[in-house]
């Protein structure tokens, strides 16, 4: 490695922690978990270096800290470090890693700490008992808030029908995947629950996974008192698990600085390339519900920049908020579903600390790449309803050329989308749907319909017999009529 550019960015330290509690008195707030993960990441480097950090970067969470990066910088003796925050989104971790690699390569940063944490388990427990958890004051403002301009998570067309959560949208993608593949209801559920059970298998091999015990495909697929139906076809165990107390940290520097610090090169993990882009904004105007042109274009560009093919990847961690996100990404990236598609266990079983999940992906990926020199890994990150994307290629072997980054937004924007109309009276075809459950069973079906001229429109159906039928037989592709009296299907 004597000929390597000394500005080459390298990940030299990773730290992860999970903090399950039996009592709220044991709870630790997110910023303290960030600090603990930071100490673990420093220990992972094998040297003392935190007081030399020149940029502290914290991924935005649901917490209300104003300047967590500034507080952490003070705690580690790096009070003069640049402080950075991010916008909200599951894509932000990998996007921030891409930016950090670019900053180091360009000489705009030398030693960077990236961290984040959530205490979703403690917060849920506190809400149930009426307890207010303590929160440290973090005065001031970060020097920089990183992130490309982005829209809200849902389009006005969706919000007008009460569609404001991911769990109302991703099941529509899932049902559309089933229809596009020509699967039966039972065959589809069997395939998807088997896929998710293999994510659970990986979690059992991951020392920091939240759900680290065995769950069969049947247990994952079948609603029960501990696995309630949420939105057809997803029970709880096919949802991201946000009720976790978890933190992670990454330390990134240049090869030259790492050598100066005396970090053993067996700790080095190199980001080779990163690519980003956003699919057409949210569900209302994307061309269809079972593909992602953005992921396809990002993957093609990323593989070209890194000089690899899908078949060359030894490790993969696809963003896994719901099974539909994994299936779409696996198809668009040419990975298939036969191989392992996670290194952590995914957001259900590893745990999904909201925006910070991918920091755990990167940390776990680094551990595996170090254990197996010469291997290569892919990490993908997704924000919103499968529309904000950031991907990265990593290896313990140095890249053949300097880190490269691209944003493929112009290519994505040139692709066809879908017109959405607020109201429609007349013939329609059901594109997809999500049957939402309350405590007493189904309470509403959100239905995406296509008009004869190809526009999309949304309708809510609350007929109990129709909602039950939608969970038992295929309604995607069903023709009908939409009027002031509601949706009538043939």
CSV table of C-alpha atoms in Angstrom, one decimal:
chain,number,residue,atom,x,y,z
A,1,UNK,CA,0.0,0.0,0.0
A,2,UNK,CA,3.0,2.3,-0.3
A,3,UNK,CA,1.6,3.9,-3.4
A,4,UNK,CA,-1.8,4.8,-2.0
A,5,UNK,CA,-2.9,8.5,-1.9
A,6,UNK,CA,-2.4,9.6,1.7
A,7,UNK,CA,-5.7,11.5,1.5
A,8,UNK,CA,-7.6,8.3,0.9
A,9,UNK,CA,-10.5,8.1,3.3
A,10,UNK,CA,-10.5,5.1,5.7
A,11,UNK,CA,-12.8,3.9,8.4
A,12,UNK,CA,-10.6,3.1,11.4
A,13,UNK,CA,-13.0,2.7,14.3
A,14,UNK,CA,-16.5,1.4,14.9
A,15,UNK,CA,-18.6,1.2,18.1
A,16,UNK,CA,-22.1,-0.2,18.7
A,17,UNK,CA,-24.1,-0.7,21.8
A,18,UNK,CA,-27.6,-1.9,22.7
A,19,UNK,CA,-29.1,-1.0,26.0
A,20,UNK,CA,-32.1,-3.2,26.9
A,21,UNK,CA,-33.7,-2.2,30.3
A,22,UNK,CA,-36.0,-3.8,32.7
A,23,UNK,CA,-36.8,-0.6,34.6
A,24,UNK,CA,-36.9,3.0,33.5
A,25,UNK,CA,-34.3,3.8,36.2
A,26,UNK,CA,-31.8,2.0,33.9
A,27,UNK,CA,-32.6,4.1,30.9
A,28,UNK,CA,-29.8,6.0,29.2
A,29,UNK,CA,-30.6,9.0,27.0
A,30,UNK,CA,-29.5,9.1,23.3
A,31,UNK,CA,-26.7,11.6,23.7
A,32,UNK,CA,-25.1,9.4,26.4
A,33,UNK,CA,-25.4,6.4,24.2
A,34,UNK,CA,-23.7,8.4,21.4
A,35,UNK,CA,-20.8,9.2,23.8
A,36,UNK,CA,-20.5,5.5,24.9
A,37,UNK,CA,-20.5,4.4,21.3
A,38,UNK,CA,-17.8,7.0,20.6
A,39,UNK,CA,-15.6,5.6,23.3
A,40,UNK,CA,-16.1,2.1,21.9
A,41,UNK,CA,-15.1,3.3,18.5
A,42,UNK,CA,-12.0,5.0,19.8
A,43,UNK,CA,-11.0,1.7,21.6
A,44,UNK,CA,-11.6,-0.1,18.3
A,45,UNK,CA,-8.9,2.0,16.7
A,46,UNK,CA,-6.3,0.8,19.2
A,47,UNK,CA,-5.1,4.3,19.9
A,48,UNK,CA,-6.1,7.5,21.8
A,49,UNK,CA,-7.3,10.1,19.3
A,50,UNK,CA,-10.7,11.7,20.3
A,51,UNK,CA,-9.2,15.0,21.3
A,52,UNK,CA,-7.8,15.3,17.8
A,53,UNK,CA,-11.2,15.0,16.1
A,54,UNK,CA,-11.8,18.1,13.9
A,55,UNK,CA,-15.4,17.4,12.9
A,56,UNK,CA,-18.2,15.8,15.0
A,57,UNK,CA,-21.2,14.7,12.9
A,58,UNK,CA,-24.5,13.6,14.4
A,59,UNK,CA,-27.3,12.0,12.4
A,60,UNK,CA,-30.7,13.6,13.2
A,61,UNK,CA,-33.0,11.6,15.4
A,62,UNK,CA,-36.5,12.0,16.9
A,63,UNK,CA,-34.9,13.5,20.1
A,64,UNK,CA,-35.0,17.3,20.6
A,65,UNK,CA,-31.3,18.1,21.1
A,66,UNK,CA,-30.3,21.3,19.4
A,67,UNK,CA,-26.6,20.8,19.1
A,68,UNK,CA,-25.6,17.3,20.2
A,69,UNK,CA,-22.4,17.4,18.1
A,70,UNK,CA,-21.2,20.4,20.2
A,71,UNK,CA,-21.9,18.6,23.5
A,72,UNK,CA,-20.1,15.5,22.3
A,73,UNK,CA,-17.1,17.5,21.0
A,74,UNK,CA,-16.8,19.1,24.5
A,75,UNK,CA,-17.0,15.7,26.2
A,76,UNK,CA,-14.2,14.3,24.1
A,77,UNK,CA,-11.8,17.2,24.5
A,78,UNK,CA,-12.4,18.5,20.9
A,79,UNK,CA,-14.1,21.7,21.7
A,80,UNK,CA,-12.8,23.4,18.6
A,81,UNK,CA,-14.1,20.7,16.2
A,82,UNK,CA,-16.6,21.6,13.5
A,83,UNK,CA,-20.1,20.5,14.5
A,84,UNK,CA,-22.5,19.0,12.0
A,85,UNK,CA,-26.1,17.9,12.0
A,86,UNK,CA,-28.2,16.3,9.3
A,87,UNK,CA,-31.7,16.4,7.9
A,88,UNK,CA,-34.2,13.6,8.8
A,89,UNK,CA,-34.2,10.4,6.8
A,90,UNK,CA,-32.9,6.8,6.8
A,91,UNK,CA,-30.6,7.7,3.9
A,92,UNK,CA,-28.7,10.2,5.9
A,93,UNK,CA,-26.1,7.8,7.4
A,94,UNK,CA,-24.7,6.6,4.1
A,95,UNK,CA,-25.1,10.1,2.6
A,96,UNK,CA,-23.1,11.5,5.5
A,97,UNK,CA,-20.5,8.8,5.1
A,98,UNK,CA,-20.2,9.7,1.4
A,99,UNK,CA,-19.8,13.4,2.3
A,100,UNK,CA,-17.2,12.6,4.9
A,101,UNK,CA,-15.1,10.5,2.5
A,102,UNK,CA,-15.2,13.4,0.0
A,103,UNK,CA,-14.3,15.9,2.7
A,104,UNK,CA,-11.3,13.9,3.8
A,105,UNK,CA,-10.1,13.2,0.2
A,106,UNK,CA,-10.3,17.0,-0.5
A,107,UNK,CA,-8.4,17.9,2.6
A,108,UNK,CA,-11.5,19.6,4.2
A,109,UNK,CA,-11.4,17.3,7.2
A,110,UNK,CA,-8.8,15.2,8.8
A,111,UNK,CA,-10.3,13.1,11.6
A,112,UNK,CA,-14.1,12.8,11.7
A,113,UNK,CA,-16.4,11.3,14.3
A,114,UNK,CA,-19.9,10.2,13.1
A,115,UNK,CA,-22.4,9.1,15.7
A,116,UNK,CA,-26.1,8.7,16.5
A,117,UNK,CA,-28.5,7.0,18.8
A,118,UNK,CA,-32.2,6.5,19.8
A,119,UNK,CA,-33.9,5.3,22.9
A,120,UNK,CA,-37.2,4.2,21.4
A,121,UNK,CA,-37.7,1.4,23.9
A,122,UNK,CA,-37.3,3.6,26.9
A,123,UNK,CA,-39.4,6.3,25.3
A,124,UNK,CA,-42.3,3.9,24.7
A,125,UNK,CA,-42.0,2.5,28.2
A,126,UNK,CA,-42.1,6.1,29.6
A,127,UNK,CA,-45.2,7.0,27.6
A,128,UNK,CA,-47.1,4.0,28.9
A,129,UNK,CA,-46.2,5.0,32.5
A,130,UNK,CA,-46.6,8.8,32.1
A,131,UNK,CA,-42.9,9.4,32.9
A,132,UNK,CA,-40.9,12.2,31.4
A,133,UNK,CA,-37.4,11.1,30.5
A,134,UNK,CA,-34.5,13.5,31.2
A,135,UNK,CA,-32.8,15.2,28.3
A,136,UNK,CA,-29.4,17.0,28.5
A,137,UNK,CA,-29.4,20.6,27.3
A,138,UNK,CA,-27.2,21.1,24.2
A,139,UNK,CA,-27.0,24.8,23.6
A,140,UNK,CA,-25.9,26.5,20.5
A,141,UNK,CA,-26.4,25.5,16.8
A,142,UNK,CA,-24.3,23.1,14.7
A,143,UNK,CA,-21.9,24.8,12.3
A,144,UNK,CA,-23.4,22.9,9.4
A,145,UNK,CA,-26.7,21.0,8.7
A,146,UNK,CA,-25.8,18.5,6.0
A,147,UNK,CA,-28.3,17.2,3.5
A,148,UNK,CA,-29.6,18.0,0.0
A,149,UNK,CA,-33.0,19.8,-0.1
A,150,UNK,CA,-35.8,17.3,0.4
A,151,UNK,CA,-39.5,17.3,0.5
A,152,UNK,CA,-41.7,15.9,3.3
A,153,UNK,CA,-42.2,12.1,3.5
A,154,UNK,CA,-45.7,12.2,2.0
A,155,UNK,CA,-47.4,13.9,-0.9
A,156,UNK,CA,-50.5,16.1,-0.4
A,157,UNK,CA,-52.5,13.6,-2.4
A,158,UNK,CA,-51.7,10.9,0.2
A,159,UNK,CA,-52.1,13.1,3.2
A,160,UNK,CA,-55.6,14.1,2.1
A,161,UNK,CA,-56.6,10.4,2.5
A,162,UNK,CA,-54.9,10.1,5.9
A,163,UNK,CA,-51.8,8.4,4.5
A,164,UNK,CA,-49.1,9.8,6.7
A,165,UNK,CA,-47.0,6.8,7.8
A,166,UNK,CA,-44.7,4.4,6.1
A,167,UNK,CA,-46.7,1.4,7.3
A,168,UNK,CA,-49.6,2.7,5.1
A,169,UNK,CA,-47.4,2.8,2.0
A,170,UNK,CA,-44.9,-0.1,2.0
A,171,UNK,CA,-47.7,-2.8,2.2
A,172,UNK,CA,-49.0,-1.3,-1.0
A,173,UNK,CA,-45.6,-1.9,-2.5
A,174,UNK,CA,-45.7,-5.5,-1.2
A,175,UNK,CA,-49.1,-6.3,-2.7
A,176,UNK,CA,-48.0,-4.7,-6.0
A,177,UNK,CA,-44.9,-7.0,-5.9
A,178,UNK,CA,-47.1,-10.0,-5.4
A,179,UNK,CA,-49.3,-9.0,-8.3
A,180,UNK,CA,-46.4,-8.2,-10.6
A,181,UNK,CA,-44.8,-11.6,-9.9
A,182,UNK,CA,-48.1,-13.4,-10.5
A,183,UNK,CA,-48.0,-15.1,-7.0
A,184,UNK,CA,-50.8,-16.5,-5.1
A,185,UNK,CA,-51.7,-14.9,-1.7
A,186,UNK,CA,-50.4,-17.9,0.2
A,187,UNK,CA,-47.3,-18.5,-2.0
A,188,UNK,CA,-46.3,-14.9,-1.6
A,189,UNK,CA,-46.7,-14.9,2.1
A,190,UNK,CA,-44.6,-18.1,2.4
A,191,UNK,CA,-41.8,-16.6,0.3
A,192,UNK,CA,-41.7,-13.3,2.1
A,193,UNK,CA,-41.8,-14.8,5.6
A,194,UNK,CA,-39.0,-17.2,4.6
A,195,UNK,CA,-37.0,-14.2,3.4
A,196,UNK,CA,-37.5,-12.5,6.8
A,197,UNK,CA,-36.7,-15.6,8.7
A,198,UNK,CA,-33.3,-15.6,7.1
A,199,UNK,CA,-32.8,-12.0,8.3
A,200,UNK,CA,-33.6,-13.4,11.8
A,201,UNK,CA,-30.9,-16.1,11.2
A,202,UNK,CA,-28.3,-13.4,10.6
A,203,UNK,CA,-29.4,-11.4,13.7
A,204,UNK,CA,-28.7,-14.5,15.8
A,205,UNK,CA,-25.1,-14.2,14.7
A,206,UNK,CA,-24.8,-10.5,15.4
A,207,UNK,CA,-23.8,-9.7,18.9
A,208,UNK,CA,-25.5,-6.3,19.0
A,209,UNK,CA,-28.8,-7.4,17.5
A,210,UNK,CA,-31.9,-6.5,19.6
A,211,UNK,CA,-33.9,-9.6,18.7
A,212,UNK,CA,-31.3,-12.3,18.9
A,213,UNK,CA,-33.5,-15.4,19.4
A,214,UNK,CA,-34.9,-17.7,16.8
A,215,UNK,CA,-38.2,-17.0,15.1
A,216,UNK,CA,-39.5,-19.4,12.4
A,217,UNK,CA,-41.1,-18.2,9.1
A,218,UNK,CA,-44.5,-19.4,10.4
A,219,UNK,CA,-44.1,-17.3,13.6
A,220,UNK,CA,-43.1,-14.3,11.6
A,221,UNK,CA,-46.1,-14.6,9.1
A,222,UNK,CA,-48.8,-15.5,11.6
A,223,UNK,CA,-50.6,-12.8,13.6
A,224,UNK,CA,-50.7,-13.5,17.3
A,225,UNK,CA,-50.9,-11.7,20.7
A,226,UNK,CA,-47.2,-10.9,20.4
A,227,UNK,CA,-47.3,-10.4,16.6
A,228,UNK,CA,-50.4,-8.3,15.9
A,229,UNK,CA,-51.6,-7.6,12.4
A,230,UNK,CA,-50.6,-4.1,11.5
A,231,UNK,CA,-51.3,-3.6,7.8
A,232,UNK,CA,-52.0,-6.4,5.4
A,233,UNK,CA,-49.9,-8.4,4.6
A,234,UNK,CA,-47.6,-7.2,7.4
A,235,UNK,CA,-47.8,-8.3,11.0
A,236,UNK,CA,-45.6,-6.6,13.6
A,237,UNK,CA,-42.6,-8.9,12.8
A,238,UNK,CA,-42.4,-7.6,9.2
A,239,UNK,CA,-42.1,-4.0,10.4
A,240,UNK,CA,-39.0,-2.0,11.4
A,241,UNK,CA,-38.6,-2.3,15.1
A,242,UNK,CA,-38.1,1.2,16.4
A,243,UNK,CA,-38.6,0.3,20.1
A,244,UNK,CA,-34.9,-0.1,20.7
A,245,UNK,CA,-32.2,1.7,22.8
A,246,UNK,CA,-29.2,1.6,20.5
A,247,UNK,CA,-26.2,3.8,19.5
A,248,UNK,CA,-23.3,3.6,17.1
A,249,UNK,CA,-20.3,5.6,16.1
A,250,UNK,CA,-17.7,5.6,13.3
A,251,UNK,CA,-14.3,7.2,13.2
A,252,UNK,CA,-13.1,8.2,9.7
A,253,UNK,CA,-9.7,9.7,8.7
A,254,UNK,CA,-7.2,9.7,5.9
A,255,UNK,CA,-4.6,7.0,5.4
A,256,UNK,CA,-1.9,9.5,6.1
A,257,UNK,CA,-3.4,10.6,9.4
A,258,UNK,CA,-4.1,7.0,10.4
A,259,UNK,CA,-0.5,6.0,9.9
A,260,UNK,CA,0.6,9.1,11.8
A,261,UNK,CA,-1.6,8.1,14.7
A,262,UNK,CA,-0.2,4.6,14.6
A,263,UNK,CA,-3.4,2.8,13.9
A,264,UNK,CA,-2.8,-0.8,12.8
A,265,UNK,CA,-3.7,-1.2,9.1
A,266,UNK,CA,-5.7,-4.4,10.0
A,267,UNK,CA,-8.3,-1.9,11.3
A,268,UNK,CA,-8.6,-0.1,7.9
A,269,UNK,CA,-11.8,-0.3,5.9
A,270,UNK,CA,-12.0,1.8,2.8
A,271,UNK,CA,-15.1,3.4,1.3
A,272,UNK,CA,-14.6,2.8,-2.4
A,273,UNK,CA,-17.5,4.7,-3.9
A,274,UNK,CA,-20.8,6.3,-3.1
A,275,UNK,CA,-23.8,7.2,-5.2
A,276,UNK,CA,-27.1,9.0,-4.3
A,277,UNK,CA,-30.4,10.0,-5.8
A,278,UNK,CA,-34.1,10.3,-5.2
A,279,UNK,CA,-36.9,8.5,-6.9
A,280,UNK,CA,-39.9,10.5,-7.9
A,281,UNK,CA,-41.3,12.1,-4.8
A,282,UNK,CA,-43.3,9.5,-2.7
A,283,UNK,CA,-45.9,7.1,-3.7
A,284,UNK,CA,-48.4,9.4,-5.5
A,285,UNK,CA,-46.3,10.1,-8.5
A,286,UNK,CA,-43.9,7.2,-8.9
A,287,UNK,CA,-44.4,5.2,-12.0
A,288,UNK,CA,-45.4,2.0,-10.3
A,289,UNK,CA,-45.2,0.4,-6.8
A,290,UNK,CA,-43.0,-2.6,-7.6
A,291,UNK,CA,-39.8,-1.1,-9.1
A,292,UNK,CA,-37.3,1.7,-8.2
A,293,UNK,CA,-35.6,3.3,-11.2
A,294,UNK,CA,-33.5,5.3,-8.7
A,295,UNK,CA,-32.0,2.2,-7.1
A,296,UNK,CA,-31.3,0.7,-10.5
A,297,UNK,CA,-29.5,3.7,-11.8
A,298,UNK,CA,-27.6,4.2,-8.5
A,299,UNK,CA,-26.5,0.6,-8.5
A,300,UNK,CA,-25.3,0.7,-12.1
A,301,UNK,CA,-23.3,3.8,-11.4
A,302,UNK,CA,-21.9,2.6,-8.1
A,303,UNK,CA,-20.8,-0.8,-9.5
A,304,UNK,CA,-19.1,1.0,-12.4
A,305,UNK,CA,-17.3,3.5,-10.1
A,306,UNK,CA,-16.1,0.7,-7.7
A,307,UNK,CA,-15.2,-1.7,-10.5
A,308,UNK,CA,-17.4,-4.5,-9.2
A,309,UNK,CA,-20.5,-6.4,-10.2
A,310,UNK,CA,-23.3,-7.7,-8.1
A,311,UNK,CA,-21.8,-11.2,-8.2
A,312,UNK,CA,-18.6,-9.8,-6.7
A,313,UNK,CA,-20.2,-8.7,-3.5
A,314,UNK,CA,-19.3,-10.8,-0.5
A,315,UNK,CA,-21.5,-9.0,1.9
A,316,UNK,CA,-24.7,-7.0,1.4
A,317,UNK,CA,-26.9,-5.0,3.7
A,318,UNK,CA,-30.0,-3.7,2.0
A,319,UNK,CA,-32.2,-1.2,3.9
A,320,UNK,CA,-34.9,-3.3,5.4
A,321,UNK,CA,-37.7,-1.2,7.0
A,322,UNK,CA,-40.2,-3.6,5.4
A,323,UNK,CA,-39.8,-6.7,3.1
A,324,UNK,CA,-41.0,-4.8,0.1
A,325,UNK,CA,-38.0,-2.4,0.3
A,326,UNK,CA,-35.6,-5.4,0.3
A,327,UNK,CA,-37.3,-7.2,-2.6
A,328,UNK,CA,-37.3,-4.1,-4.8
A,329,UNK,CA,-33.7,-3.3,-4.1
A,330,UNK,CA,-32.6,-6.9,-4.6
A,331,UNK,CA,-34.2,-7.0,-8.0
A,332,UNK,CA,-33.0,-3.6,-9.2
A,333,UNK,CA,-29.4,-4.3,-8.1
A,334,UNK,CA,-29.4,-7.8,-9.6
A,335,UNK,CA,-28.8,-9.6,-6.3
A,336,UNK,CA,-31.7,-12.0,-6.2
A,337,UNK,CA,-33.1,-13.3,-2.9
A,338,UNK,CA,-31.2,-16.6,-2.5
A,339,UNK,CA,-28.2,-14.9,-0.8
A,340,UNK,CA,-28.0,-13.1,2.5
A,341,UNK,CA,-29.2,-9.6,2.0
A,342,UNK,CA,-28.2,-8.3,5.5
A,343,UNK,CA,-25.2,-8.3,7.8
A,344,UNK,CA,-27.1,-7.1,10.9
A,345,UNK,CA,-30.5,-8.9,10.8
A,346,UNK,CA,-32.2,-5.8,9.4
A,347,UNK,CA,-34.5,-3.2,11.0
A,348,UNK,CA,-36.8,-5.8,12.5
A,349,UNK,CA,-34.3,-8.1,14.2
A,350,UNK,CA,-31.1,-6.0,14.6
A,351,UNK,CA,-33.4,-3.2,15.6
A,352,UNK,CA,-34.3,-0.1,13.7
A,353,UNK,CA,-33.2,3.0,15.7
A,354,UNK,CA,-34.9,5.2,13.1
A,355,UNK,CA,-32.5,7.3,11.0
A,356,UNK,CA,-29.5,5.7,12.7
A,357,UNK,CA,-29.9,2.1,11.5
A,358,UNK,CA,-27.4,2.3,8.7
A,359,UNK,CA,-24.7,3.4,11.0
A,360,UNK,CA,-25.1,-0.1,12.6
A,361,UNK,CA,-25.0,-1.5,9.0
A,362,UNK,CA,-21.7,0.2,8.3
A,363,UNK,CA,-20.2,-0.8,11.6
A,364,UNK,CA,-21.1,-4.4,11.3
A,365,UNK,CA,-20.0,-4.4,7.6
A,366,UNK,CA,-16.6,-3.1,8.8
A,367,UNK,CA,-16.2,-5.9,11.3
A,368,UNK,CA,-16.9,-8.6,8.7
A,369,UNK,CA,-14.6,-7.1,6.1
A,370,UNK,CA,-11.8,-6.9,8.6
A,371,UNK,CA,-12.3,-10.6,9.5
A,372,UNK,CA,-12.2,-11.5,5.9
A,373,UNK,CA,-9.5,-9.4,4.1
A,374,UNK,CA,-10.0,-9.1,0.3
A,375,UNK,CA,-13.8,-9.1,0.6
A,376,UNK,CA,-16.2,-6.4,-0.6
A,377,UNK,CA,-19.5,-5.1,0.9
A,378,UNK,CA,-22.5,-3.0,-0.2
A,379,UNK,CA,-24.5,-0.9,2.1
A,380,UNK,CA,-27.8,0.8,1.0
A,381,UNK,CA,-29.8,3.4,2.8
A,382,UNK,CA,-33.4,4.5,2.1
A,383,UNK,CA,-35.4,7.4,3.4
A,384,UNK,CA,-39.1,8.3,3.0
A,385,UNK,CA,-41.3,5.8,1.1
A,386,UNK,CA,-38.5,4.2,-1.0
A,387,UNK,CA,-37.5,7.4,-2.6
A,388,UNK,CA,-34.4,8.9,-0.9
A,389,UNK,CA,-31.4,6.7,-1.6
A,390,UNK,CA,-27.7,6.6,-0.7
A,391,UNK,CA,-25.4,3.6,-1.4
A,392,UNK,CA,-21.8,2.8,-0.7
A,393,UNK,CA,-19.2,0.1,-1.5
A,394,UNK,CA,-16.6,-0.9,1.2
A,395,UNK,CA,-13.6,-3.1,1.4
A,396,UNK,CA,-10.7,-3.9,3.7
A,397,UNK,CA,-8.6,-3.7,0.5
A,398,UNK,CA,-7.6,-0.2,-0.7
A,399,UNK,CA,-9.4,1.1,-3.8
A,400,UNK,CA,-7.7,1.0,-7.2
A,401,UNK,CA,-8.4,4.8,-7.5
A,402,UNK,CA,-9.5,7.6,-5.3
A,403,UNK,CA,-13.0,7.5,-3.7
A,404,UNK,CA,-15.6,8.6,-6.2
A,405,UNK,CA,-19.1,10.0,-5.6
A,406,UNK,CA,-22.0,10.7,-7.9
A,407,UNK,CA,-25.6,12.0,-7.7
A,408,UNK,CA,-27.7,10.5,-10.5
A,409,UNK,CA,-30.6,12.8,-10.0
A,410,UNK,CA,-30.7,14.2,-13.5
A,411,UNK,CA,-31.0,10.7,-14.9
A,412,UNK,CA,-33.8,9.8,-12.5
A,413,UNK,CA,-35.7,13.1,-13.2
A,414,UNK,CA,-35.7,12.3,-16.9
A,415,UNK,CA,-37.7,9.1,-16.3
A,416,UNK,CA,-41.5,8.9,-16.6
A,417,UNK,CA,-43.6,9.3,-13.5
A,418,UNK,CA,-47.3,9.2,-12.8
A,419,UNK,CA,-49.9,12.0,-12.7
A,420,UNK,CA,-52.0,11.9,-9.6
A,421,UNK,CA,-55.5,13.4,-9.4
A,422,UNK,CA,-57.3,14.3,-6.1
A,423,UNK,CA,-60.7,13.1,-7.3
A,424,UNK,CA,-62.0,10.9,-10.0
A,425,UNK,CA,-65.5,9.8,-11.1
A,426,UNK,CA,-65.7,6.8,-13.4
A,427,UNK,CA,-63.9,3.6,-14.3
A,428,UNK,CA,-60.8,2.6,-12.4
A,429,UNK,CA,-58.4,-0.3,-11.9
A,430,UNK,CA,-57.0,-1.2,-8.5
A,431,UNK,CA,-53.3,-0.8,-8.6
A,432,UNK,CA,-52.6,-1.8,-5.0
A,433,UNK,CA,-53.9,-1.4,-1.5
A,434,UNK,CA,-53.1,-1.6,2.2
A,435,UNK,CA,-55.6,-2.9,4.8
A,436,UNK,CA,-55.0,-1.2,8.1
A,437,UNK,CA,-55.8,-2.8,11.4
A,438,UNK,CA,-56.9,-1.4,14.7
A,439,UNK,CA,-57.4,-3.3,18.0
A,440,UNK,CA,-60.7,-4.8,16.7
A,441,UNK,CA,-59.6,-5.8,13.2
A,442,UNK,CA,-59.4,-4.0,9.9
A,443,UNK,CA,-60.6,-0.4,10.0
A,444,UNK,CA,-59.7,1.1,6.6
A,445,UNK,CA,-58.2,0.1,3.3
A,446,UNK,CA,-56.1,2.6,1.5
A,447,UNK,CA,-56.5,1.9,-2.2
A,448,UNK,CA,-54.5,3.2,-5.1
A,449,UNK,CA,-56.4,3.2,-8.4
A,450,UNK,CA,-55.5,4.0,-12.0
A,451,UNK,CA,-57.9,5.8,-14.2
A,452,UNK,CA,-58.4,4.9,-17.9
A,453,UNK,CA,-55.8,7.6,-18.9
A,454,UNK,CA,-53.2,6.2,-16.5
A,455,UNK,CA,-53.5,8.7,-13.7
A,456,UNK,CA,-53.3,7.6,-10.1
A,457,UNK,CA,-56.0,8.4,-7.5
A,458,UNK,CA,-56.5,7.5,-3.9
A,459,UNK,CA,-59.6,6.2,-2.2
A,460,UNK,CA,-60.4,4.9,1.3
A,461,UNK,CA,-62.7,1.9,1.7
A,462,UNK,CA,-64.2,1.0,5.0
A,463,UNK,CA,-66.6,-1.8,4.1
A,464,UNK,CA,-65.8,-4.7,6.5
A,465,UNK,CA,-66.6,-7.4,3.9
A,466,UNK,CA,-64.4,-5.8,1.3
A,467,UNK,CA,-61.5,-5.3,3.7
A,468,UNK,CA,-61.7,-9.0,4.7
A,469,UNK,CA,-61.9,-10.1,1.1
A,470,UNK,CA,-58.8,-8.0,0.3
A,471,UNK,CA,-56.8,-10.1,2.8
A,472,UNK,CA,-58.0,-13.4,1.2
A,473,UNK,CA,-58.0,-12.8,-2.6
A,474,UNK,CA,-56.2,-10.7,-5.1
A,475,UNK,CA,-57.6,-7.3,-5.7
A,476,UNK,CA,-54.7,-5.8,-7.6
A,477,UNK,CA,-55.8,-5.5,-11.2
A,478,UNK,CA,-59.5,-5.6,-10.2
A,479,UNK,CA,-61.7,-3.2,-12.3
A,480,UNK,CA,-64.5,-1.1,-10.8
A,481,UNK,CA,-66.1,2.3,-10.6
A,482,UNK,CA,-65.3,5.2,-8.3
A,483,UNK,CA,-68.0,7.8,-7.5
A,484,UNK,CA,-69.2,9.9,-4.7
A,485,UNK,CA,-70.7,6.7,-3.2
A,486,UNK,CA,-67.3,5.2,-3.0
A,487,UNK,CA,-65.4,2.4,-4.7
A,488,UNK,CA,-67.5,-0.4,-6.3
A,489,UNK,CA,-65.5,-3.3,-7.6
A,490,UNK,CA,-66.5,-6.0,-10.0
